[in-house]
Amino acid sequence: MRTLIQIANSQYGVTEKKGKLHNPVIVNYFKEIGHKWVSNDETAWCSAFMNWVALKAGKKKSGKLNARSWLLIGRKIFNPKQGDVVVLWREKKHSWKGHVGLFINYSEDKKYIYVLGGNQNNQVNIQRYPAYRLLGFRRLENA
């Protein structure tokens, strides 16, 4: 069985299409996780991507499209390893908005977290996020 990182990396560079066209690969993430009603790549898709990666890896998934739903999946951990789930807040710490992806590493000064995820600048890639936006790390269990 491939790891979460291997599966996510296999999608590296998948990008939304501008305008009325939609990337069928992104639409398929929604379809395969049971959200067939989504027919575009404009719907926020970081959690859909994470659910798809977890599905392909045989891990438990949130089944939901909101990033913060991942705070209830798997085991809470404090010392993450590469490939653990990382959940961050977006806009305000206490809003419902967030972002989810896979932990890659901290920056050397620990001020940033490098995340492999979907819908990061509209594509699957590795981005750095300020560490103060961390809501939690989770280690997924087998489904």
Coordinates of N, CA and C in Angstrom, one line a residue:
M1 N 0.9 -1.2 0.0 CA 0.0 0.0 0.0 C 0.9 1.2 0.0
R2 N 0.6 2.2 -0.9 CA 1.3 3.4 -0.9 C 1.0 4.3 0.3
T3 N 2.0 5.2 0.6 CA 1.8 6.1 1.7 C 1.0 7.3 1.3
L4 N 0.5 8.1 2.3 CA -0.2 9.3 2.0 C 0.7 10.2 1.2
I5 N 1.9 10.4 1.6 CA 2.9 11.3 0.8 C 3.0 10.8 -0.6
Q6 N 3.2 9.5 -0.8 CA 3.4 9.0 -2.2 C 2.1 9.3 -3.1
I7 N 1.0 9.1 -2.5 CA -0.3 9.3 -3.2 C -0.4 10.8 -3.5
A8 N -0.2 11.6 -2.5 CA -0.4 13.1 -2.7 C 0.7 13.6 -3.8
N9 N 1.9 13.1 -3.7 CA 2.9 13.5 -4.6 C 2.6 13.1 -6.0
S10 N 1.9 12.0 -6.2 CA 1.5 11.5 -7.5 C 0.6 12.5 -8.2
Q11 N 0.0 13.4 -7.5 CA -0.9 14.5 -8.0 C -0.2 15.8 -8.1
Y12 N 1.1 15.9 -7.8 CA 1.8 17.2 -7.7 C 1.6 17.9 -9.0
G13 N 1.2 19.2 -8.9 CA 1.0 20.0 -10.1 C -0.4 20.1 -10.7
V14 N -1.3 19.2 -10.2 CA -2.7 19.3 -10.7 C -3.2 20.6 -10.3
T15 N -3.7 21.3 -11.3 CA -4.1 22.8 -11.2 C -5.5 23.0 -11.7
E16 N -6.2 23.9 -11.0 CA -7.5 24.4 -11.5 C -7.4 25.0 -12.8
K17 N -8.4 25.0 -13.6 CA -8.5 25.6 -14.9 C -9.2 27.0 -14.7
K18 N -8.7 28.0 -15.4 CA -9.3 29.3 -15.3 C -10.6 29.4 -16.2
G19 N -11.5 30.2 -15.8 CA -12.7 30.4 -16.6 C -13.8 29.3 -16.4
K20 N -14.5 29.0 -17.5 CA -15.6 28.1 -17.4 C -15.2 26.6 -17.4
L21 N -14.0 26.3 -17.8 CA -13.5 24.9 -17.9 C -13.1 24.5 -16.5
H22 N -13.2 23.2 -16.2 CA -12.9 22.7 -14.9 C -12.0 21.5 -15.0
N23 N -11.0 21.4 -14.2 CA -10.1 20.2 -14.3 C -10.8 19.0 -13.9
P24 N -10.9 18.0 -14.8 CA -11.7 16.8 -14.5 C -11.0 16.0 -13.3
V25 N -9.7 16.1 -13.2 CA -9.0 15.4 -12.1 C -9.5 15.9 -10.7
I26 N -9.6 17.2 -10.6 CA -10.1 17.8 -9.3 C -11.6 17.4 -9.1
V27 N -12.4 17.5 -10.1 CA -13.8 17.1 -10.0 C -13.9 15.7 -9.6
N28 N -13.0 14.8 -10.1 CA -13.0 13.4 -9.8 C -12.7 13.2 -8.3
Y29 N -11.9 14.0 -7.7 CA -11.6 13.9 -6.2 C -12.9 13.9 -5.5
F30 N -13.8 14.9 -5.8 CA -15.1 15.0 -5.1 C -15.9 13.8 -5.4
K31 N -16.0 13.3 -6.7 CA -16.8 12.2 -7.1 C -16.4 10.9 -6.3
E32 N -15.1 10.6 -6.3 CA -14.6 9.4 -5.7 C -14.8 9.3 -4.1
I33 N -14.9 10.5 -3.5 CA -15.2 10.5 -2.0 C -16.6 10.6 -1.7
G34 N -17.5 10.6 -2.7 CA -18.9 10.6 -2.5 C -19.6 11.9 -2.6
H35 N -19.0 13.0 -3.1 CA -19.6 14.3 -3.2 C -19.8 14.6 -4.7
K36 N -20.6 13.7 -5.3 CA -20.9 13.8 -6.8 C -21.5 15.1 -7.2
W37 N -22.2 15.8 -6.3 CA -22.8 17.0 -6.7 C -21.9 18.1 -7.0
V38 N -20.6 18.0 -6.7 CA -19.6 19.0 -7.0 C -19.2 18.8 -8.5
S39 N -19.4 19.8 -9.3 CA -19.1 19.6 -10.7 C -18.1 20.7 -11.2
N40 N -17.3 21.3 -10.3 CA -16.4 22.3 -10.7 C -15.1 22.3 -9.8
D41 N -14.1 23.0 -10.3 CA -12.9 23.1 -9.5 C -12.8 24.4 -8.7
E42 N -14.0 25.2 -8.7 CA -14.1 26.4 -7.9 C -14.4 26.2 -6.4
T43 N -15.0 25.0 -6.1 CA -15.4 24.7 -4.8 C -14.1 24.4 -4.0
A44 N -13.9 25.0 -2.8 CA -12.7 24.7 -2.0 C -12.5 23.2 -2.0
W45 N -11.2 22.8 -2.3 CA -11.0 21.4 -2.4 C -9.8 20.8 -1.6
C46 N -9.3 21.6 -0.7 CA -8.2 21.0 0.1 C -8.6 19.8 0.9
S47 N -9.8 19.8 1.5 CA -10.3 18.7 2.3 C -10.8 17.5 1.3
A48 N -11.3 17.9 0.2 CA -11.7 16.8 -0.8 C -10.4 16.1 -1.2
F49 N -9.3 16.8 -1.5 CA -8.1 16.2 -1.9 C -7.5 15.3 -0.7
M50 N -7.6 15.8 0.5 CA -7.1 15.0 1.7 C -7.9 13.8 1.8
N51 N -9.3 13.9 1.7 CA -10.1 12.7 1.7 C -9.8 11.7 0.6
W52 N -9.5 12.2 -0.6 CA -9.2 11.3 -1.7 C -7.9 10.6 -1.4
V53 N -6.9 11.3 -0.9 CA -5.6 10.7 -0.6 C -5.7 9.6 0.5
A54 N -6.5 10.0 1.5 CA -6.7 9.0 2.6 C -7.5 7.7 2.1
L55 N -8.4 7.9 1.2 CA -9.2 6.8 0.6 C -8.2 5.9 -0.2
K56 N -7.4 6.5 -1.0 CA -6.4 5.7 -1.8 C -5.4 5.0 -0.9
A57 N -5.1 5.6 0.3 CA -4.1 4.9 1.2 C -4.7 4.0 2.1
G58 N -6.1 3.8 2.1 CA -6.7 2.9 3.0 C -6.8 3.4 4.4
K59 N -6.8 4.7 4.6 CA -6.8 5.4 5.9 C -8.2 5.9 6.2
K60 N -8.5 6.2 7.4 CA -9.8 6.8 7.8 C -9.8 8.2 7.2
K61 N -11.0 8.7 6.9 CA -11.1 10.0 6.3 C -12.3 10.7 7.0
S62 N -12.3 12.0 6.8 CA -13.4 12.8 7.4 C -14.7 12.7 6.7
G63 N -14.6 12.6 5.4 CA -15.8 12.5 4.5 C -16.4 13.9 4.3
K64 N -15.9 14.9 4.9 CA -16.4 16.2 4.9 C -15.5 17.2 4.0
L65 N -16.1 18.3 3.6 CA -15.4 19.2 2.7 C -14.8 20.4 3.5
N66 N -15.0 20.4 4.8 CA -14.4 21.5 5.6 C -13.1 21.0 6.2
A67 N -12.1 21.8 6.1 CA -10.7 21.4 6.6 C -10.7 21.1 8.1
R68 N -11.4 21.8 8.9 CA -11.4 21.6 10.3 C -12.0 20.2 10.7
S69 N -12.7 19.6 9.8 CA -13.3 18.3 10.2 C -12.2 17.3 10.4
W70 N -11.0 17.5 9.9 CA -9.8 16.6 10.2 C -9.3 16.7 11.6
L71 N -9.7 17.7 12.4 CA -9.3 17.7 13.8 C -10.0 16.6 14.6
L72 N -10.9 15.9 14.0 CA -11.6 14.8 14.7 C -11.3 13.4 14.2
I73 N -10.4 13.4 13.2 CA -10.0 12.1 12.6 C -8.6 11.7 13.1
G74 N -8.4 10.4 13.3 CA -7.1 9.9 13.7 C -6.8 10.3 15.1
R75 N -5.5 10.2 15.4 CA -5.0 10.5 16.8 C -4.3 11.8 16.8
K76 N -4.6 12.6 17.9 CA -4.0 13.9 18.1 C -2.5 13.6 18.4
I77 N -1.6 14.4 17.8 CA -0.2 14.2 18.1 C 0.5 15.6 18.2
F78 N 1.6 15.6 18.9 CA 2.3 16.8 19.2 C 3.6 16.9 18.5
N79 N 4.2 15.8 18.1 CA 5.5 15.7 17.4 C 5.3 15.1 16.1
P80 N 4.9 15.8 15.1 CA 4.5 15.2 13.8 C 5.7 14.6 13.1
K81 N 5.3 13.6 12.3 CA 6.3 13.0 11.3 C 5.8 13.4 9.9
Q82 N 6.7 13.3 9.0 CA 6.4 13.6 7.6 C 5.2 12.7 7.2
G83 N 4.1 13.3 6.7 CA 3.0 12.5 6.2 C 1.8 12.6 7.2
D84 N 2.0 13.2 8.4 CA 0.9 13.4 9.3 C 0.0 14.5 8.8
V85 N -1.3 14.5 9.1 CA -2.2 15.5 8.7 C -1.9 16.8 9.6
V86 N -2.0 17.9 8.9 CA -1.8 19.2 9.6 C -3.1 20.1 9.2
V87 N -3.6 20.7 10.3 CA -4.8 21.5 10.1 C -4.5 22.9 10.6
L88 N -4.8 23.9 9.7 CA -4.5 25.3 10.0 C -5.7 26.1 9.9
W89 N -5.7 27.2 10.6 CA -6.9 28.2 10.5 C -6.6 29.1 9.4
R90 N -7.8 29.7 8.9 CA -7.7 30.6 7.8 C -8.6 31.8 8.1
E91 N -8.1 33.0 7.9 CA -8.8 34.3 8.1 C -8.8 34.6 9.6
K92 N -9.5 33.8 10.4 CA -9.5 34.0 11.9 C -9.4 32.7 12.6
K93 N -8.7 32.7 13.7 CA -8.5 31.4 14.5 C -9.8 30.8 14.8
H94 N -10.9 31.6 15.2 CA -12.1 31.0 15.6 C -13.2 30.9 14.6
S95 N -12.9 31.1 13.3 CA -13.9 31.0 12.3 C -14.0 29.5 11.9
W96 N -14.9 29.2 11.0 CA -15.0 27.8 10.6 C -14.0 27.5 9.5
K97 N -13.4 28.5 8.9 CA -12.5 28.3 7.8 C -11.1 27.7 8.2
G98 N -10.6 26.9 7.3 CA -9.3 26.3 7.6 C -8.6 25.8 6.3
H99 N -7.5 25.1 6.6 CA -6.8 24.4 5.5 C -6.2 23.1 6.0
V100 N -6.2 22.1 5.2 CA -5.7 20.8 5.6 C -4.7 20.3 4.5
G101 N -3.7 19.6 5.0 CA -2.7 19.0 4.1 C -1.9 18.0 4.9
L102 N -0.7 17.6 4.3 CA 0.2 16.7 4.9 C 1.5 17.5 5.4
F103 N 1.9 17.2 6.6 CA 3.1 17.8 7.2 C 4.3 17.3 6.4
I104 N 5.1 18.2 6.0 CA 6.4 17.9 5.4 C 7.5 18.2 6.4
N105 N 7.5 19.4 6.9 CA 8.6 19.7 7.9 C 8.3 21.1 8.4
Y106 N 9.1 21.5 9.4 CA 9.1 22.9 9.9 C 10.3 23.5 9.2
S107 N 10.2 24.9 9.1 CA 11.4 25.6 8.7 C 12.4 25.5 9.8
E108 N 13.7 25.8 9.5 CA 14.7 25.7 10.4 C 14.5 26.5 11.7
D109 N 13.9 27.7 11.6 CA 13.6 28.5 12.8 C 12.2 28.2 13.4
K110 N 11.5 27.2 12.9 CA 10.2 26.7 13.4 C 9.1 27.8 13.2
K111 N 9.3 28.8 12.4 CA 8.3 29.8 12.2 C 7.3 29.4 11.1
Y112 N 7.7 28.4 10.3 CA 6.8 28.0 9.2 C 6.7 26.5 9.2
I113 N 5.5 26.1 8.6 CA 5.3 24.7 8.4 C 5.1 24.4 6.9
Y114 N 5.9 23.5 6.4 CA 5.7 23.1 5.0 C 4.7 22.1 4.8
V115 N 3.7 22.3 3.9 CA 2.5 21.4 3.8 C 2.4 21.0 2.3
L116 N 2.2 19.7 2.1 CA 1.9 19.1 0.8 C 0.3 19.0 0.8
G117 N -0.3 19.7 -0.1 CA -1.8 19.6 -0.1 C -2.4 20.1 -1.4
G118 N -3.7 20.0 -1.5 CA -4.4 20.4 -2.6 C -5.0 21.8 -2.4
N119 N -5.3 22.5 -3.4 CA -5.9 23.9 -3.4 C -4.9 24.8 -2.7
Q120 N -3.7 24.7 -2.9 CA -2.7 25.6 -2.4 C -2.2 26.5 -3.6
N121 N -2.7 27.7 -3.7 CA -2.5 28.5 -4.9 C -3.2 27.8 -6.1
N122 N -4.3 27.2 -5.8 CA -5.1 26.5 -6.8 C -4.5 25.3 -7.4
Q123 N -3.5 24.7 -6.7 CA -2.9 23.4 -7.2 C -2.4 22.5 -6.1
V124 N -2.0 21.3 -6.5 CA -1.4 20.4 -5.5 C 0.1 20.8 -5.6
N125 N 0.6 21.1 -4.4 CA 2.0 21.5 -4.3 C 2.5 21.5 -2.8
I126 N 3.6 22.0 -2.6 CA 4.1 22.2 -1.2 C 4.2 23.7 -1.0
Q127 N 3.6 24.2 0.1 CA 3.6 25.6 0.4 C 4.0 25.7 1.9
R128 N 4.5 26.9 2.2 CA 4.8 27.1 3.6 C 3.7 28.0 4.2
Y129 N 3.4 27.7 5.5 CA 2.4 28.5 6.2 C 3.0 28.9 7.5
P130 N 2.6 30.1 8.0 CA 3.0 30.5 9.4 C 2.6 29.5 10.4
A131 N 3.6 29.1 11.3 CA 3.3 28.1 12.3 C 2.3 28.6 13.3
Y132 N 2.1 29.9 13.5 CA 1.1 30.4 14.4 C -0.3 30.0 14.0
R133 N -0.5 29.6 12.8 CA -1.8 29.3 12.3 C -2.2 27.8 12.5
L134 N -1.3 27.1 13.2 CA -1.5 25.6 13.5 C -2.7 25.4 14.4
L135 N -3.6 24.5 14.0 CA -4.7 24.1 14.9 C -4.4 22.7 15.5
G136 N -3.7 21.9 14.7 CA -3.4 20.6 15.2 C -2.8 19.6 14.2
F137 N -2.2 18.6 14.7 CA -1.6 17.5 13.9 C -2.4 16.2 14.2
R138 N -2.6 15.4 13.2 CA -3.4 14.1 13.4 C -2.6 13.0 12.7
R139 N -2.6 11.9 13.3 CA -2.0 10.7 12.7 C -3.2 9.8 12.3
L140 N -3.3 9.5 11.0 CA -4.4 8.7 10.5 C -4.2 7.2 10.8
E141 N -5.4 6.6 11.1 CA -5.4 5.1 11.3 C -5.9 4.4 10.1
N142 N -5.7 3.1 10.0 CA -6.3 2.4 8.8 C -7.8 2.4 8.9
A143 N -8.4 2.4 7.7 CA -9.9 2.4 7.6 C -10.4 1.0 8.0

